[in-house]
mmCIF file of C-alpha atoms in Angstrom:
data_model
loop_
_atom_site.group_PDB
_atom_site.id
_atom_site.type_symbol
_atom_site.label_atom_id
_atom_site.label_comp_id
_atom_site.label_asym_id
_atom_site.label_seq_id
_atom_site.Cartn_x
_atom_site.Cartn_y
_atom_site.Cartn_z
ATOM 1 C CA UNK A 1 0.000 0.000 0.000
ATOM 2 C CA UNK A 2 1.224 3.506 -0.741
ATOM 3 C CA UNK A 3 1.565 6.357 1.673
ATOM 4 C CA UNK A 4 -0.833 9.261 1.867
ATOM 5 C CA UNK A 5 1.672 11.705 0.519
ATOM 6 C CA UNK A 6 1.736 9.823 -2.755
ATOM 7 C CA UNK A 7 -0.220 11.486 -5.572
ATOM 8 C CA UNK A 8 -1.673 8.244 -6.851
ATOM 9 C CA UNK A 9 -3.167 6.934 -3.646
ATOM 10 C CA UNK A 10 -6.019 4.464 -4.128
ATOM 11 C CA UNK A 11 -8.869 3.635 -1.813
ATOM 12 C CA UNK A 12 -9.976 0.021 -1.636
ATOM 13 C CA UNK A 13 -13.643 -0.539 -2.348
ATOM 14 C CA UNK A 14 -15.835 -2.035 0.304
ATOM 15 C CA UNK A 15 -16.647 -5.631 -0.149
ATOM 16 C CA UNK A 16 -20.143 -6.640 -1.038
ATOM 17 C CA UNK A 17 -21.276 -8.876 1.795
ATOM 18 C CA UNK A 18 -22.970 -11.277 -0.584
ATOM 19 C CA UNK A 19 -19.898 -11.603 -2.757
ATOM 20 C CA UNK A 20 -17.119 -11.483 -0.231
ATOM 21 C CA UNK A 21 -14.789 -13.658 -2.282
ATOM 22 C CA UNK A 22 -14.389 -11.117 -5.109
ATOM 23 C CA UNK A 23 -11.160 -9.196 -5.400
ATOM 24 C CA UNK A 24 -11.061 -5.661 -4.147
ATOM 25 C CA UNK A 25 -10.957 -3.048 -6.867
ATOM 26 C CA UNK A 26 -8.935 0.097 -6.397
ATOM 27 C CA UNK A 27 -10.353 3.478 -7.417
ATOM 28 C CA UNK A 28 -7.566 5.868 -8.393
ATOM 29 C CA UNK A 29 -7.729 9.436 -7.117
ATOM 30 C CA UNK A 30 -7.184 11.944 -9.873
ATOM 31 C CA UNK A 31 -4.067 13.997 -9.509
ATOM 32 C CA UNK A 32 -5.155 17.335 -8.095
ATOM 33 C CA UNK A 33 -2.679 19.111 -10.336
ATOM 34 C CA UNK A 34 -4.276 17.703 -13.478
ATOM 35 C CA UNK A 35 -7.618 19.322 -12.729
ATOM 36 C CA UNK A 36 -7.818 22.760 -14.289
ATOM 37 C CA UNK A 37 -9.841 25.427 -12.560
ATOM 38 C CA UNK A 38 -12.707 26.607 -14.752
ATOM 39 C CA UNK A 39 -12.385 30.124 -13.396
ATOM 40 C CA UNK A 40 -8.948 31.660 -12.819
ATOM 41 C CA UNK A 41 -10.242 34.563 -10.740
ATOM 42 C CA UNK A 42 -9.112 34.853 -7.108
ATOM 43 C CA UNK A 43 -11.395 33.208 -4.545
ATOM 44 C CA UNK A 44 -12.353 36.556 -2.971
ATOM 45 C CA UNK A 45 -13.593 37.757 -6.346
ATOM 46 C CA UNK A 46 -15.494 34.522 -6.995
ATOM 47 C CA UNK A 47 -17.342 34.818 -3.676
ATOM 48 C CA UNK A 48 -18.680 38.308 -4.377
ATOM 49 C CA UNK A 49 -22.356 38.617 -5.204
ATOM 50 C CA UNK A 50 -23.076 39.140 -8.908
ATOM 51 C CA UNK A 51 -23.776 42.726 -9.865
ATOM 52 C CA UNK A 52 -24.613 42.304 -13.551
ATOM 53 C CA UNK A 53 -27.881 41.396 -15.214
ATOM 54 C CA UNK A 54 -30.071 43.799 -13.257
ATOM 55 C CA UNK A 55 -30.741 46.213 -16.088
ATOM 56 C CA UNK A 56 -34.212 47.571 -16.618
ATOM 57 C CA UNK A 57 -36.439 46.090 -19.291
ATOM 58 C CA UNK A 58 -37.154 49.592 -20.610
ATOM 59 C CA UNK A 59 -34.454 51.178 -22.747
ATOM 60 C CA UNK A 60 -34.755 54.939 -22.421
ATOM 61 C CA UNK A 61 -33.328 56.848 -25.404
ATOM 62 C CA UNK A 62 -30.524 59.302 -24.816
ATOM 63 C CA UNK A 63 -31.789 62.713 -23.715
ATOM 64 C CA UNK A 64 -29.965 65.637 -25.334
ATOM 65 C CA UNK A 65 -31.571 68.325 -23.191
ATOM 66 C CA UNK A 66 -29.473 70.047 -20.567
ATOM 67 C CA UNK A 67 -30.607 69.939 -16.938
ATOM 68 C CA UNK A 68 -33.553 67.639 -17.607
ATOM 69 C CA UNK A 69 -35.212 66.002 -14.642
ATOM 70 C CA UNK A 70 -38.651 64.635 -13.915
ATOM 71 C CA UNK A 71 -40.506 66.818 -11.476
ATOM 72 C CA UNK A 72 -41.765 65.141 -8.323
ATOM 73 C CA UNK A 73 -45.211 66.673 -8.895
ATOM 74 C CA UNK A 74 -45.449 64.811 -12.225
ATOM 75 C CA UNK A 75 -44.408 61.540 -10.567
ATOM 76 C CA UNK A 76 -47.018 62.105 -7.844
ATOM 77 C CA UNK A 77 -49.643 62.789 -10.486
ATOM 78 C CA UNK A 78 -48.842 59.483 -12.193
ATOM 79 C CA UNK A 79 -48.850 57.637 -8.872
ATOM 80 C CA UNK A 80 -52.331 58.889 -7.970
ATOM 81 C CA UNK A 81 -53.777 56.135 -10.147
ATOM 82 C CA UNK A 82 -51.604 53.029 -9.757
ATOM 83 C CA UNK A 83 -52.164 49.887 -11.821
ATOM 84 C CA UNK A 84 -51.709 46.775 -9.682
ATOM 85 C CA UNK A 85 -52.644 44.118 -12.239
ATOM 86 C CA UNK A 86 -55.781 42.813 -10.555
ATOM 87 C CA UNK A 87 -58.573 41.070 -12.459
ATOM 88 C CA UNK A 88 -60.919 43.989 -11.821
ATOM 89 C CA UNK A 89 -58.514 46.535 -13.345
ATOM 90 C CA UNK A 90 -58.657 47.579 -16.989
ATOM 91 C CA UNK A 91 -55.217 47.900 -18.666
ATOM 92 C CA UNK A 92 -56.639 49.918 -21.592
ATOM 93 C CA UNK A 93 -58.080 52.484 -19.184
ATOM 94 C CA UNK A 94 -54.749 52.713 -17.374
ATOM 95 C CA UNK A 95 -52.907 53.418 -20.635
ATOM 96 C CA UNK A 96 -55.504 56.062 -21.631
ATOM 97 C CA UNK A 97 -55.234 57.769 -18.242
ATOM 98 C CA UNK A 98 -51.431 57.598 -18.299
ATOM 99 C CA UNK A 99 -51.296 59.094 -21.789
ATOM 100 C CA UNK A 100 -53.721 61.869 -20.835
ATOM 101 C CA UNK A 101 -51.292 62.908 -18.086
ATOM 102 C CA UNK A 102 -48.086 62.581 -20.096
ATOM 103 C CA UNK A 103 -49.393 64.144 -23.321
ATOM 104 C CA UNK A 104 -49.817 67.449 -21.494
ATOM 105 C CA UNK A 105 -46.179 67.560 -20.422
ATOM 106 C CA UNK A 106 -43.723 69.285 -22.745
ATOM 107 C CA UNK A 107 -39.995 69.564 -22.249
ATOM 108 C CA UNK A 108 -37.695 71.197 -24.792
ATOM 109 C CA UNK A 109 -35.527 68.708 -26.702
ATOM 110 C CA UNK A 110 -37.152 65.700 -24.978
ATOM 111 C CA UNK A 111 -39.540 63.519 -27.006
ATOM 112 C CA UNK A 112 -42.864 62.758 -25.366
ATOM 113 C CA UNK A 113 -42.326 59.005 -25.780
ATOM 114 C CA UNK A 114 -39.133 59.272 -23.710
ATOM 115 C CA UNK A 115 -41.075 60.933 -20.896
ATOM 116 C CA UNK A 116 -43.635 58.121 -21.064
ATOM 117 C CA UNK A 117 -40.923 55.460 -20.890
ATOM 118 C CA UNK A 118 -39.349 57.165 -17.879
ATOM 119 C CA UNK A 119 -42.629 57.624 -15.994
ATOM 120 C CA UNK A 120 -44.398 54.325 -16.714
ATOM 121 C CA UNK A 121 -42.685 52.253 -13.969
ATOM 122 C CA UNK A 122 -43.945 54.800 -11.412
ATOM 123 C CA UNK A 123 -47.542 53.957 -12.392
ATOM 124 C CA UNK A 124 -47.210 50.251 -11.527
ATOM 125 C CA UNK A 125 -47.375 48.293 -8.294
ATOM 126 C CA UNK A 126 -47.927 44.715 -7.147
ATOM 127 C CA UNK A 127 -48.352 42.145 -9.911
ATOM 128 C CA UNK A 128 -47.813 44.767 -12.605
ATOM 129 C CA UNK A 129 -44.499 45.867 -11.087
ATOM 130 C CA UNK A 130 -43.420 42.223 -10.841
ATOM 131 C CA UNK A 131 -44.336 41.730 -14.515
ATOM 132 C CA UNK A 132 -42.132 44.653 -15.548
ATOM 133 C CA UNK A 133 -39.267 43.445 -13.350
ATOM 134 C CA UNK A 134 -39.419 39.964 -14.910
ATOM 135 C CA UNK A 135 -39.254 41.231 -18.483
ATOM 136 C CA UNK A 136 -35.867 40.502 -20.068
ATOM 137 C CA UNK A 137 -33.325 43.330 -19.739
ATOM 138 C CA UNK A 138 -33.372 45.881 -22.568
ATOM 139 C CA UNK A 139 -36.374 44.205 -24.240
ATOM 140 C CA UNK A 140 -38.640 47.274 -24.451
ATOM 141 C CA UNK A 141 -37.255 49.808 -26.898
ATOM 142 C CA UNK A 142 -40.229 52.051 -27.715
ATOM 143 C CA UNK A 143 -43.463 53.232 -26.170
ATOM 144 C CA UNK A 144 -45.412 51.081 -28.635
ATOM 145 C CA UNK A 145 -43.433 47.994 -27.512
ATOM 146 C CA UNK A 146 -44.290 48.750 -23.907
ATOM 147 C CA UNK A 147 -48.000 49.256 -24.573
ATOM 148 C CA UNK A 148 -48.167 46.087 -26.687
ATOM 149 C CA UNK A 149 -46.464 43.902 -24.057
ATOM 150 C CA UNK A 150 -48.482 45.462 -21.248
ATOM 151 C CA UNK A 151 -51.841 44.944 -22.954
ATOM 152 C CA UNK A 152 -50.977 41.416 -24.130
ATOM 153 C CA UNK A 153 -49.997 40.388 -20.618
ATOM 154 C CA UNK A 154 -52.880 41.944 -18.686
ATOM 155 C CA UNK A 155 -55.535 41.591 -21.376
ATOM 156 C CA UNK A 156 -54.493 38.501 -23.357
ATOM 157 C CA UNK A 157 -56.144 37.544 -26.673
ATOM 158 C CA UNK A 158 -57.876 34.615 -24.932
ATOM 159 C CA UNK A 159 -59.739 37.077 -22.705
ATOM 160 C CA UNK A 160 -60.799 39.029 -25.786
ATOM 161 C CA UNK A 161 -62.032 35.820 -27.419
ATOM 162 C CA UNK A 162 -63.992 34.821 -24.305
ATOM 163 C CA UNK A 163 -65.688 38.225 -24.130
ATOM 164 C CA UNK A 164 -66.476 38.117 -27.858
ATOM 165 C CA UNK A 165 -68.019 34.640 -27.471
ATOM 166 C CA UNK A 166 -70.055 35.819 -24.494
ATOM 167 C CA UNK A 167 -71.466 38.697 -26.564
ATOM 168 C CA UNK A 168 -72.199 36.607 -29.661
ATOM 169 C CA UNK A 169 -73.839 33.815 -27.625
ATOM 170 C CA UNK A 170 -76.151 36.241 -25.819
ATOM 171 C CA UNK A 171 -79.714 34.889 -25.421
ATOM 172 C CA UNK A 172 -82.770 36.631 -24.075
ATOM 173 C CA UNK A 173 -85.221 34.551 -22.057
ATOM 174 C CA UNK A 174 -88.867 34.649 -23.202
ATOM 175 C CA UNK A 175 -90.330 36.531 -20.199
ATOM 176 C CA UNK A 176 -87.280 38.775 -19.794
ATOM 177 C CA UNK A 177 -87.232 42.351 -21.073
ATOM 178 C CA UNK A 178 -84.280 43.527 -23.140
ATOM 179 C CA UNK A 179 -83.028 45.868 -20.415
ATOM 180 C CA UNK A 180 -83.168 43.057 -17.842
ATOM 181 C CA UNK A 181 -81.311 40.712 -20.139
#
């Protein structure tokens, strides 16, 4: 048997109690110097928490205006009517209300769609905020992309089809007036 300091030390396998007469097989230990590290960074750097991959889903275009900032009063105005993503909330109405607020805001050298992209996350909470956070980074490039993804998630085509079927399959009972139906 070899000593522990040897690089090719082998451990004997345990004998199977049923087959005790078989020879013991040796399992070689791989030389620790032959194993290459997959990552050559120092251990302290490897143990640090990752800081990448936390970009926003919304890509805001570059703003050429000097001293541009969103006013807190505008953010408060948007936050007065938060969309939480509940079943009783209407995403189309939220977009209409949001656009009615943002269409009245004008900043020199700043496109209106850029203002909308900057303000939209402030109008979300709960399930809707989680939806936006789970969108892939840098996946929303324009206001139209944002509206399309928002409507398709919170008002999917299947819901539209179900409502259309409910309207087309409407039946009035014989003794029921039209207004009651």
